[in-house]
Amino acid sequence: MRKAIQKRMEAKKYVWEGAIPLQIHLHESQVTTLPPPPPALILAPRIGYLPLLVPLIKPHFSSTLPPGVDTIWFEYRGLPLKWYIPTGVLFDLLCAEPERPWNITVHFRGYPGNVLIPCDGEDSVKWSFINSLKEAAYIINGNCKNVMNMSQSDQLELWHSVMNGNLEAYLRVSSKLKLATIEDEYTSLCSSKSQQGSGETDFTGQVKTGRVPVRLYVWSISEDFDDWEDLSQVDSWEKISYINRPIEIHKEGKCFTLHDAMKSLLPEFFSDESLSDSKLARVDFEDAQKIPSEDVSSNKVVEDQGQNAYEHREACCISSSAEIKLIRIQGIEPKLEIPFSWLVNNLLNPDHFLHICVCVKVPQ
Amino acid sequence: MMDVFNWDGTVSAKDFRIGALSFAQKWESLNSAFPPWSWVPCPKHPWLASPEVDIDQNSQTDPGEEETSCSEKEDDIDDATLVQSNHHELHYCDFHIVYSYTFRVPVLYLRAYCSDGRPLLLDEIEKELPACSSKESPETKWAFITQEEHPYLKRPWYKLHPCGTSEFMKLLFLGGDTGQPKLEVVLELYLLSWFSAVGQVVGLRIPCKMLNDRR
């Protein structure tokens, strides 16, 4: 039984251990010494947040900084980075062709308050994290009492487990929150009986239908391209549509896949035949709001069979309509046929949300 | 059809839209002194945009900056309002009512700034609208304001946290002595009732005639 648990933990462990190598440059306006300081090289946890790296970064640059009060923010090629988005998600979203190390710039002055909400360091990030967790709890359980009623010490321990990347400590505390998991269709398909056992007290039961907390980041492009590198940079958050909307899972015998999940959130990028699907009947609002330019007459996304996780997808379209070019979760590009439950049970961030980065091509 | 006793205080996106349009219509016809609410038909984030705050009897309305909505429809929204504070300084306040898919309720977003464009800080806003930070009255018990990014406009705004909304909406309809309303009636009046409670927190009032109008 212990082996079964270990296997389940494997994917989660990979996620928690995932990291992005960063090469952090001090913005030239704040360099007061010659020669300018070399960039700081830091391995940033995927599930972490950029402001939490400041204690590592600041000492590196402190001797060159101009005098005054620090208001720290990060930027990638001119785009201020939203500090409450996990580092891994920022990387997956903004680096279509993954850059290693990822070259970002740190500023200690001139906080762009018209674009970024203020950040007072670790406390702001913690507050944002707990709020997201409350939201996730509300989505899953219908209320956020369990998070609100956490003891101070539990809350602190949970937060520290995230800061330190300590999965075991995280699971220990978060299990008290009773955030129900959904039935893992992949595991039950693969293995024979008895997924339930005395050892699996962490998982508090299986939900046949339910809402899954999802944050979708949709980057729209209108140009054709051969390589990700050819694409023009994301230079503004206006180009990214943020959809914070739970996915409803309805078990109707067949497996609910990533494809089904994406269809429910972005129906305009899937073929017309899906509109008669009973699942989409719930998205009645979307239908009422259909905009002609986004109407898709027909398109299919054909899976690329390559092993390389970063090959971009071939999409064959019947008309030159909108298509999904890329879906990335925790740096992985899963096949659309994957059971959605597997993604939920393994690729969640500590805030209990599934963060999905999508690149779509829309007609001009 | 679910009966009103089992109602959890939330609305679907579709009902929100219907309620919002009806609310905007009533507001315009019965509240003509104030700028109207406009519906912003953004496909992923439907919301109702306002211009108005009237805290002081003497305040006037002033057309302010125009903002374009999402590109699909190019609706222009007149956004501005004049609020007279104790210091005779002129402040503007924009309100948006956005539907939350997470909580399945409307959420009030607000943004306040001085006449020179400088955004007001949270404590300055709380001073303007004393009900915001008051913990006394039942309506304001769950009202707390957090700074958050507007889900569509992507700029920092303030939002009135929605986690207590479904609770007080249930109370509003079921806690009274007006008998048990039909669910359809509840949903029709949802936005109006919601606004009558939430508006108080930020100093917005609904004229009585709007509440009494049952058309």
Coordinates of C-alpha atoms in Angstrom, one line a residue:
Chain A
M1 CA 0.0 0.0 0.0
R2 CA 2.9 2.3 0.8
K3 CA 4.2 1.8 -2.7
A4 CA 0.9 3.0 -4.2
I5 CA 1.0 6.1 -2.2
Q6 CA 4.6 6.7 -3.2
K7 CA 3.7 6.3 -6.8
R8 CA 0.9 8.9 -6.4
M9 CA 3.4 11.2 -4.8
E10 CA 5.9 10.9 -7.6
A11 CA 4.3 13.4 -9.9
K12 CA 3.5 15.8 -7.1
K13 CA 7.2 15.6 -6.0
Y14 CA 8.3 16.4 -9.5
V15 CA 6.0 19.4 -9.5
W16 CA 7.3 20.6 -6.1
E17 CA 10.9 20.1 -7.0
G18 CA 10.5 21.8 -10.4
A19 CA 12.5 25.0 -10.7
I20 CA 13.4 27.7 -13.3
P21 CA 17.0 28.8 -13.5
L22 CA 16.9 32.6 -13.4
Q23 CA 19.5 35.1 -14.5
I24 CA 18.5 38.3 -12.8
H25 CA 19.9 41.6 -14.0
L26 CA 19.7 44.8 -12.1
H27 CA 18.1 47.5 -14.2
E28 CA 20.7 49.9 -15.6
S29 CA 19.0 52.9 -14.1
Q30 CA 19.9 51.6 -10.7
V31 CA 23.5 50.7 -11.3
T32 CA 25.7 53.3 -9.6
T33 CA 29.0 51.5 -9.7
L34 CA 31.5 50.6 -12.4
P35 CA 31.8 47.9 -13.5
P36 CA 28.1 47.0 -13.2
P37 CA 27.4 44.1 -11.0
P38 CA 27.1 40.7 -12.7
P39 CA 23.6 39.2 -12.8
A40 CA 22.4 37.0 -9.9
L41 CA 21.9 33.3 -10.8
I42 CA 19.1 31.8 -8.8
L43 CA 17.1 28.6 -9.1
A44 CA 13.5 29.7 -8.5
P45 CA 10.9 27.1 -7.5
R46 CA 8.1 26.8 -10.0
I47 CA 5.5 26.8 -7.3
G48 CA 7.0 29.8 -5.6
Y49 CA 6.7 33.5 -6.2
L50 CA 9.3 36.1 -7.4
P51 CA 9.1 38.4 -4.3
L52 CA 10.1 35.5 -2.1
L53 CA 13.5 35.5 -3.9
V54 CA 14.3 39.0 -2.8
P55 CA 16.3 37.9 0.3
L56 CA 18.6 36.0 -2.1
I57 CA 18.8 38.8 -4.7
K58 CA 19.1 41.9 -2.6
P59 CA 22.5 41.2 -1.0
H60 CA 23.9 40.6 -4.5
F61 CA 23.1 44.1 -5.5
S62 CA 23.0 46.1 -2.3
S63 CA 26.4 47.7 -2.8
T64 CA 25.4 49.2 -6.1
L65 CA 21.9 50.4 -5.3
P66 CA 21.2 54.1 -5.1
P67 CA 20.2 55.4 -1.7
G68 CA 16.5 55.4 -0.9
V69 CA 13.6 53.2 -0.2
D70 CA 13.3 50.0 -2.2
T71 CA 10.2 49.1 -4.1
I72 CA 11.1 45.8 -5.7
W73 CA 9.6 44.6 -8.9
F74 CA 10.6 42.3 -11.8
E75 CA 10.3 42.7 -15.5
Y76 CA 10.8 40.5 -18.6
R77 CA 11.7 42.4 -21.8
G78 CA 9.8 45.5 -20.6
L79 CA 6.8 43.6 -19.2
P80 CA 6.3 44.1 -15.5
L81 CA 5.8 40.7 -13.9
K82 CA 2.7 40.1 -11.8
W83 CA 4.1 39.0 -8.5
Y84 CA 1.1 37.0 -7.4
I85 CA 1.3 34.6 -10.4
P86 CA 3.5 31.6 -9.5
T87 CA 7.0 31.7 -11.1
G88 CA 6.5 28.6 -13.2
V89 CA 3.3 29.9 -14.7
L90 CA 5.0 33.2 -15.6
F91 CA 7.7 31.3 -17.3
D92 CA 5.4 28.9 -19.2
L93 CA 3.3 31.8 -20.3
L94 CA 5.9 34.4 -21.3
C95 CA 8.6 32.2 -22.7
A96 CA 7.0 30.4 -25.6
E97 CA 10.4 29.0 -26.4
P98 CA 11.8 28.2 -23.0
E99 CA 14.8 30.3 -22.2
R100 CA 17.4 28.8 -20.0
P101 CA 18.4 30.6 -17.9
W102 CA 15.5 32.9 -18.0
N103 CA 16.8 36.4 -18.2
I104 CA 14.7 38.8 -16.1
T105 CA 15.4 42.3 -14.7
V106 CA 14.9 43.4 -11.2
H107 CA 14.1 47.0 -10.2
F108 CA 14.4 48.5 -6.8
R109 CA 12.8 51.8 -7.7
G110 CA 9.9 53.2 -9.8
Y111 CA 7.2 50.7 -8.9
P112 CA 4.6 50.7 -11.7
G113 CA 1.6 51.2 -9.5
N114 CA -0.7 51.7 -12.5
V115 CA 0.0 48.2 -13.7
L116 CA 1.0 46.2 -10.6
I117 CA -0.8 46.0 -7.4
P118 CA 1.5 46.9 -4.5
C119 CA 3.7 44.3 -2.9
D120 CA 5.2 44.7 0.5
G121 CA 7.3 41.5 0.4
E122 CA 6.5 38.2 1.9
D123 CA 3.3 39.3 3.7
S124 CA 1.6 40.4 0.5
V125 CA 2.5 37.1 -1.1
K126 CA 1.2 35.1 1.8
W127 CA -2.0 37.1 1.9
S128 CA -2.5 36.5 -1.8
F129 CA -1.8 32.8 -1.4
I130 CA -4.2 32.4 1.5
N131 CA -6.9 34.3 -0.4
S132 CA -6.5 32.0 -3.4
L133 CA -6.7 29.0 -1.1
K134 CA -9.9 30.3 0.3
E135 CA -11.3 30.7 -3.2
A136 CA -10.3 27.2 -4.0
A137 CA -11.9 25.9 -0.9
Y138 CA -15.1 27.8 -1.8
I139 CA -15.1 26.3 -5.2
I140 CA -14.6 22.7 -4.0
N141 CA -16.6 22.7 -0.8
G142 CA -19.1 25.6 -1.3
N143 CA -17.6 27.5 1.6
C144 CA -14.2 28.6 2.9
K145 CA -14.8 27.8 6.5
N146 CA -12.0 25.3 6.7
V147 CA -9.4 27.8 5.6
M148 CA -10.8 30.6 7.7
N149 CA -10.8 28.4 10.7
M150 CA -7.2 27.2 10.4
S151 CA -5.2 27.9 13.5
Q152 CA -2.4 30.5 13.3
S153 CA 0.2 27.9 13.7
D154 CA -1.3 25.7 10.9
Q155 CA -1.5 28.7 8.6
L156 CA 2.1 29.5 9.3
E157 CA 3.2 26.0 8.8
L158 CA 1.4 25.7 5.6
W159 CA 2.9 29.0 4.3
H160 CA 6.3 28.0 5.3
S161 CA 6.0 24.6 3.6
V162 CA 5.2 26.5 0.4
M163 CA 8.2 28.9 0.9
N164 CA 10.5 26.0 1.6
G165 CA 9.1 23.6 -1.0
N166 CA 8.4 21.1 1.7
L167 CA 5.8 18.8 0.2
E168 CA 5.4 16.5 3.2
A169 CA 4.8 19.3 5.6
Y170 CA 2.3 20.8 3.1
L171 CA 0.4 17.6 2.7
R172 CA 0.3 17.1 6.4
V173 CA -1.3 20.5 7.1
S174 CA -3.5 20.8 4.0
S175 CA -5.1 17.4 4.6
K176 CA -6.8 19.0 7.6
L177 CA -8.5 21.3 5.1
K178 CA -10.5 18.4 3.7
L179 CA -10.3 19.6 0.1
A180 CA -11.9 16.7 -1.6
T181 CA -10.1 15.2 -4.5
I182 CA -11.8 13.9 -7.6
E183 CA -11.8 10.3 -8.6
D184 CA -8.5 9.6 -10.3
E185 CA -9.6 8.0 -13.6
Y186 CA -6.2 7.3 -14.8
T187 CA -5.1 5.3 -11.7
S188 CA -8.3 3.4 -11.6
L189 CA -8.0 2.5 -15.2
C190 CA -4.4 1.4 -14.9
S191 CA -4.3 -0.6 -11.7
S192 CA -6.6 -3.2 -10.4
K193 CA -8.8 -2.9 -7.3
S194 CA -8.2 -1.4 -3.9
Q195 CA -7.2 2.2 -4.3
Q196 CA -8.7 2.7 -1.0
G197 CA -6.7 1.5 1.9
S198 CA -5.9 2.3 5.5
G199 CA -2.9 4.2 4.4
E200 CA -4.7 6.6 2.3
T201 CA -6.3 8.8 5.0
D202 CA -5.0 11.9 3.3
F203 CA -7.6 11.7 0.7
T204 CA -11.0 12.3 2.1
G205 CA -13.2 10.9 -0.5
Q206 CA -14.1 11.0 -4.1
V207 CA -16.4 13.4 -5.7
K208 CA -18.3 12.3 -8.8
T209 CA -19.3 15.7 -9.9
G210 CA -17.7 18.9 -8.7
R211 CA -16.0 22.1 -9.5
V212 CA -12.3 22.3 -10.0
P213 CA -10.4 25.6 -9.3
V214 CA -8.7 26.6 -12.6
R215 CA -6.9 29.8 -13.6
L216 CA -6.5 30.0 -17.4
Y217 CA -4.0 32.4 -19.0
V218 CA -4.8 32.8 -22.7
W219 CA -2.2 34.4 -24.9
S220 CA -3.7 35.4 -28.3
I221 CA -1.6 35.8 -31.4
S222 CA -2.7 36.5 -34.9
E223 CA 0.4 35.8 -36.9
D224 CA 1.5 32.5 -38.4
F225 CA 4.9 31.2 -37.3
D226 CA 7.2 28.3 -37.8
D227 CA 9.2 28.5 -34.6
W228 CA 8.2 29.9 -31.2
E229 CA 11.2 32.1 -31.4
D230 CA 9.7 33.9 -34.4
L231 CA 6.8 35.1 -32.5
S232 CA 6.7 38.6 -31.3
Q233 CA 7.1 39.1 -27.6
V234 CA 4.2 39.5 -25.1
D235 CA 4.7 43.2 -24.5
S236 CA 1.5 43.9 -22.6
W237 CA -0.8 42.1 -20.3
E238 CA -3.6 43.3 -22.6
K239 CA -2.6 40.5 -24.9
I240 CA -3.3 37.9 -22.2
S241 CA -6.8 37.0 -21.2
Y242 CA -7.1 35.8 -17.7
I243 CA -9.9 33.5 -16.9
N244 CA -10.5 32.6 -13.3
R245 CA -13.3 30.2 -13.6
P246 CA -14.0 26.8 -12.1
I247 CA -14.4 23.8 -14.4
E248 CA -17.4 21.7 -13.8
I249 CA -16.8 17.9 -14.1
H250 CA -19.9 15.8 -14.9
K251 CA -19.4 12.1 -14.8
E252 CA -21.4 10.6 -17.5
G253 CA -19.7 7.2 -18.0
K254 CA -16.9 8.3 -20.2
C255 CA -13.7 9.8 -19.1
F256 CA -13.6 13.6 -18.7
T257 CA -10.5 14.7 -20.5
L258 CA -8.4 17.8 -20.8
H259 CA -10.1 18.3 -24.1
D260 CA -13.5 18.3 -22.4
A261 CA -12.2 20.8 -19.8
M262 CA -10.8 23.2 -22.4
K263 CA -13.9 23.0 -24.4
S264 CA -16.0 24.1 -21.5
L265 CA -13.8 27.2 -20.9
L266 CA -13.0 28.1 -24.4
P267 CA -15.8 26.7 -26.5
E268 CA -15.0 29.1 -29.4
F269 CA -11.8 27.2 -30.2
F270 CA -13.5 23.8 -30.6
S271 CA -15.6 22.5 -33.4
D272 CA -19.3 23.1 -33.7
E273 CA -20.3 19.5 -33.0
S274 CA -19.2 20.1 -29.4
L275 CA -21.9 22.7 -28.9
S276 CA -24.6 20.1 -28.9
D277 CA -22.6 18.3 -26.2
S278 CA -24.6 18.2 -22.9
K279 CA -21.6 19.6 -21.0
L280 CA -21.7 22.8 -23.0
A281 CA -25.4 23.3 -22.2
R282 CA -24.1 24.6 -18.9
V283 CA -22.1 27.3 -20.6
D284 CA -25.3 28.9 -21.9
F285 CA -24.0 32.3 -21.1
E286 CA -21.0 31.9 -23.4
D287 CA -23.4 31.0 -26.2
A288 CA -25.5 34.1 -25.7
Q289 CA -22.4 36.2 -25.9
K290 CA -20.9 34.7 -29.0
I291 CA -19.0 37.2 -31.0
P292 CA -18.9 36.6 -34.8
S293 CA -15.2 37.1 -35.1
E294 CA -14.5 34.3 -32.7
D295 CA -17.0 31.9 -34.2
V296 CA -15.2 28.8 -35.3
S297 CA -16.8 27.0 -38.1
S298 CA -14.7 23.9 -37.7
N299 CA -11.3 23.0 -36.5
K300 CA -9.5 20.1 -34.9
V301 CA -6.3 20.0 -33.1
V302 CA -4.2 17.1 -34.1
E303 CA -1.8 15.7 -31.5
D304 CA 1.9 15.9 -32.2
Q305 CA 3.3 12.5 -31.6
G306 CA 6.8 13.7 -30.7
Q307 CA 8.5 12.9 -27.4
N308 CA 9.9 16.4 -27.0
A309 CA 7.7 18.3 -24.7
Y310 CA 8.4 21.5 -26.4
E311 CA 7.5 20.7 -30.0
H312 CA 4.7 22.9 -31.0
R313 CA 1.5 21.4 -32.2
E314 CA 0.3 20.9 -35.7
A315 CA -3.2 22.0 -36.1
C316 CA -5.1 21.3 -39.2
C317 CA -8.0 23.5 -39.8
I318 CA -10.7 23.2 -42.2
S319 CA -11.0 27.0 -42.3
S320 CA -8.5 29.6 -41.2
S321 CA -10.3 30.0 -37.9
A322 CA -9.1 30.1 -34.3
E323 CA -7.1 27.3 -33.0
I324 CA -5.3 26.3 -29.9
K325 CA -1.5 26.2 -30.4
L326 CA -0.3 25.3 -27.0
I327 CA -1.4 24.2 -23.6
R328 CA 1.1 24.1 -20.8
I329 CA 0.6 23.0 -17.2
Q330 CA 3.6 23.0 -14.8
G331 CA 5.9 23.2 -17.9
I332 CA 4.3 20.1 -19.4
E333 CA 2.3 20.0 -22.6
P334 CA -0.2 17.2 -21.9
K335 CA -2.1 15.4 -24.6
L336 CA -5.7 16.5 -24.9
E337 CA -6.9 12.9 -24.2
I338 CA -5.4 12.8 -20.7
P339 CA -8.0 12.3 -18.0
F340 CA -8.5 15.7 -16.5
S341 CA -8.7 14.2 -13.0
W342 CA -5.0 13.1 -13.4
L343 CA -4.0 16.7 -14.0
V344 CA -6.0 17.9 -11.0
N345 CA -4.6 15.2 -8.7
N346 CA -1.0 15.8 -9.7
L347 CA -0.4 19.2 -11.2
L348 CA -2.1 21.6 -8.8
N349 CA -0.2 24.5 -7.3
P350 CA -0.1 24.8 -3.5
D351 CA -3.0 27.3 -3.7
H352 CA -5.0 24.3 -5.0
F353 CA -5.6 25.8 -8.4
L354 CA -4.7 24.3 -11.7
H355 CA -2.9 27.0 -13.6
I356 CA -3.2 26.5 -17.4
C357 CA -1.3 28.5 -20.0
V358 CA -2.8 28.5 -23.4
C359 CA -1.6 30.1 -26.7
V360 CA -4.3 30.6 -29.3
K361 CA -4.2 31.8 -32.8
V362 CA -7.1 34.0 -33.8
P363 CA -7.9 35.3 -37.2
Q364 CA -6.9 38.9 -37.8
Chain B
M1 CA -37.5 24.0 -10.4
M2 CA -35.7 24.5 -7.2
D3 CA -37.8 26.1 -4.5
V4 CA -36.7 29.2 -2.6
F5 CA -36.0 27.3 0.6
N6 CA -33.2 25.4 -1.0
W7 CA -31.7 28.4 -2.6
D8 CA -28.1 29.0 -1.6
G9 CA -28.0 32.7 -2.3
T10 CA -26.2 32.5 -5.6
V11 CA -27.1 33.2 -9.2
S12 CA -26.0 31.8 -12.5
A13 CA -24.1 33.9 -15.0
K14 CA -27.3 34.0 -17.2
D15 CA -29.4 35.2 -14.3
F16 CA -26.8 37.8 -13.5
R17 CA -27.0 39.2 -17.0
I18 CA -30.8 39.3 -16.9
G19 CA -30.8 40.9 -13.5
A20 CA -28.1 43.4 -14.4
L21 CA -29.8 44.6 -17.5
S22 CA -33.1 45.0 -15.7
F23 CA -31.3 46.9 -12.9
A24 CA -29.6 49.2 -15.4
Q25 CA -32.9 49.9 -17.1
K26 CA -34.7 50.7 -13.9
W27 CA -31.8 52.9 -12.7
E28 CA -31.9 54.8 -15.9
S29 CA -35.6 55.4 -15.9
L30 CA -36.0 56.1 -12.2
N31 CA -32.8 57.7 -11.4
S32 CA -32.3 60.1 -14.2
A33 CA -30.3 62.6 -12.2
F34 CA -27.4 60.2 -12.2
P35 CA -25.4 58.7 -15.1
P36 CA -26.6 55.3 -16.2
W37 CA -25.0 52.0 -15.7
S38 CA -23.8 50.4 -18.9
W39 CA -23.6 46.7 -19.6
V40 CA -20.2 45.6 -20.8
P41 CA -20.7 42.5 -22.8
C42 CA -17.3 41.0 -22.4
P43 CA -17.6 37.3 -23.3
K44 CA -15.5 36.0 -20.4
H45 CA -16.2 38.6 -17.8
P46 CA -19.6 40.1 -17.9
W47 CA -19.9 43.2 -15.9
L48 CA -21.9 46.4 -15.3
A49 CA -20.0 49.6 -15.3
S50 CA -21.1 52.6 -13.5
P51 CA -20.4 56.0 -13.0
E52 CA -22.1 57.2 -10.0
V53 CA -21.4 57.9 -6.4
D54 CA -23.7 60.3 -4.5
I55 CA -22.6 60.6 -0.9
D56 CA -23.3 64.2 -0.5
Q57 CA -26.7 65.9 -1.3
N58 CA -24.9 68.7 -2.9
S59 CA -22.8 66.7 -5.3
Q60 CA -23.2 67.1 -9.0
T61 CA -22.4 64.8 -11.7
D62 CA -19.8 65.5 -14.2
P63 CA -18.9 63.6 -17.3
G64 CA -15.4 62.3 -16.9
E65 CA -13.0 60.2 -18.9
E66 CA -14.3 57.7 -21.3
E67 CA -13.1 54.2 -21.3
T68 CA -13.6 51.7 -24.0
S69 CA -14.9 48.3 -23.2
C70 CA -13.5 45.1 -24.6
S71 CA -12.7 45.5 -28.3
E72 CA -15.4 43.4 -29.6
K73 CA -18.2 45.8 -29.0
E74 CA -16.5 49.2 -28.6
D75 CA -19.0 50.5 -26.1
D76 CA -18.1 53.7 -24.6
I77 CA -18.6 54.1 -20.9
D78 CA -19.0 57.4 -19.2
D79 CA -17.1 57.0 -16.1
A80 CA -17.0 59.6 -13.5
T81 CA -18.6 60.9 -10.5
L82 CA -18.1 63.7 -8.1
V83 CA -17.8 63.1 -4.5
Q84 CA -17.4 65.8 -2.1
S85 CA -15.3 65.0 0.9
N86 CA -15.0 66.8 4.1
H87 CA -11.9 68.6 2.8
H88 CA -13.7 70.0 -0.2
E89 CA -11.4 68.1 -2.4
L90 CA -12.9 66.6 -5.5
H91 CA -12.7 62.9 -5.8
Y92 CA -13.9 60.6 -8.5
C93 CA -15.1 57.1 -8.1
D94 CA -15.9 54.4 -10.6
F95 CA -17.9 51.4 -9.8
H96 CA -18.1 48.2 -11.7
I97 CA -20.3 45.2 -10.9
V98 CA -18.6 42.1 -12.1
Y99 CA -19.9 38.5 -12.0
S100 CA -17.8 36.0 -10.1
Y101 CA -17.8 32.5 -11.5
T102 CA -16.2 31.3 -8.3
F103 CA -18.7 32.6 -5.9
R104 CA -21.6 32.9 -8.3
V105 CA -22.5 36.3 -7.1
P106 CA -22.0 39.9 -8.2
V107 CA -18.8 41.6 -7.0
L108 CA -18.4 45.3 -6.6
Y109 CA -15.1 46.8 -7.9
L110 CA -14.2 50.3 -7.3
R111 CA -11.6 52.8 -8.1
A112 CA -11.2 56.2 -6.7
Y113 CA -8.9 59.1 -7.7
C114 CA -8.4 62.8 -7.3
S115 CA -9.1 65.3 -9.9
D116 CA -5.5 65.3 -11.0
G117 CA -5.7 61.5 -11.6
R118 CA -3.8 60.4 -8.6
P119 CA -5.4 57.2 -7.3
L120 CA -6.6 57.2 -3.8
L121 CA -5.1 54.8 -1.3
L122 CA -7.1 52.4 0.6
D123 CA -7.1 54.3 3.8
E124 CA -8.1 57.5 2.0
I125 CA -11.0 55.6 0.5
E126 CA -12.0 54.3 3.9
K127 CA -12.1 57.8 5.2
E128 CA -14.5 58.8 2.5
L129 CA -16.8 56.0 3.0
P130 CA -16.9 55.4 6.7
A131 CA -19.2 52.4 6.3
C132 CA -16.4 50.5 4.7
S133 CA -14.4 50.0 7.7
S134 CA -17.2 49.9 10.2
K135 CA -17.8 46.5 11.7
E136 CA -21.0 47.4 13.4
S137 CA -24.0 47.1 11.1
P138 CA -24.9 43.7 9.7
E139 CA -24.4 44.8 6.2
T140 CA -20.9 45.9 6.7
K141 CA -19.9 42.9 8.8
W142 CA -18.5 41.1 5.8
A143 CA -17.6 44.1 3.8
F144 CA -13.9 44.3 3.5
I145 CA -12.0 45.9 0.7
T146 CA -9.0 44.3 -0.9
Q147 CA -6.9 45.6 -3.6
E148 CA -7.0 43.4 -6.6
E149 CA -6.6 43.5 -10.3
H150 CA -9.8 44.2 -12.3
P151 CA -10.4 40.9 -14.1
Y152 CA -10.8 42.5 -17.4
L153 CA -9.3 45.9 -17.3
K154 CA -6.2 44.4 -15.7
R155 CA -5.4 47.5 -13.6
P156 CA -5.3 47.6 -9.8
W157 CA -8.8 48.3 -8.5
Y158 CA -10.4 47.7 -5.1
K159 CA -12.9 45.0 -4.6
L160 CA -15.5 44.3 -2.0
H161 CA -14.9 40.8 -1.0
P162 CA -17.8 38.5 -2.1
C163 CA -17.5 35.6 0.3
G164 CA -20.4 36.7 2.5
T165 CA -22.7 37.7 -0.4
S166 CA -24.6 34.5 -0.7
E167 CA -25.3 34.5 3.0
F168 CA -26.7 37.9 3.2
M169 CA -28.7 37.4 0.0
K170 CA -30.4 34.4 1.5
L171 CA -31.1 36.5 4.6
L172 CA -32.5 39.3 2.6
F173 CA -35.1 37.2 0.9
L174 CA -35.8 34.6 3.4
G175 CA -35.2 36.3 6.7
G176 CA -37.9 38.9 6.3
D177 CA -41.5 38.8 7.3
T178 CA -42.8 39.4 3.8
G179 CA -43.7 35.8 3.3
Q180 CA -42.0 33.3 1.0
P181 CA -41.3 34.8 -2.4
K182 CA -41.2 32.7 -5.6
L183 CA -37.7 31.9 -6.8
E184 CA -38.3 33.6 -10.1
V185 CA -39.1 36.8 -8.3
V186 CA -36.0 36.4 -6.1
L187 CA -33.8 36.1 -9.2
E188 CA -35.4 39.1 -10.9
L189 CA -34.8 41.3 -7.9
Y190 CA -31.5 39.8 -7.0
L191 CA -29.3 42.6 -8.3
L192 CA -31.4 45.3 -7.0
S193 CA -31.4 43.8 -3.5
W194 CA -27.8 43.0 -3.6
F195 CA -27.0 46.6 -4.6
S196 CA -29.2 48.0 -1.8
A197 CA -27.1 46.2 0.7
V198 CA -23.7 46.5 -0.8
G199 CA -24.3 50.1 -2.0
Q200 CA -24.7 51.2 1.6
V201 CA -21.2 50.1 2.4
V202 CA -19.7 52.4 -0.2
G203 CA -22.2 55.2 0.3
L204 CA -24.3 54.5 -2.8
R205 CA -28.1 54.8 -2.3
I206 CA -30.9 53.4 -4.2
P207 CA -33.9 55.7 -4.4
C208 CA -36.9 54.3 -2.8
K209 CA -38.9 54.4 -6.0
M210 CA -36.5 51.9 -7.5
L211 CA -37.1 49.5 -4.7
N212 CA -40.9 49.9 -4.9
D213 CA -41.1 49.6 -8.6
R214 CA -42.2 46.1 -9.5
R215 CA -42.6 46.4 -13.2

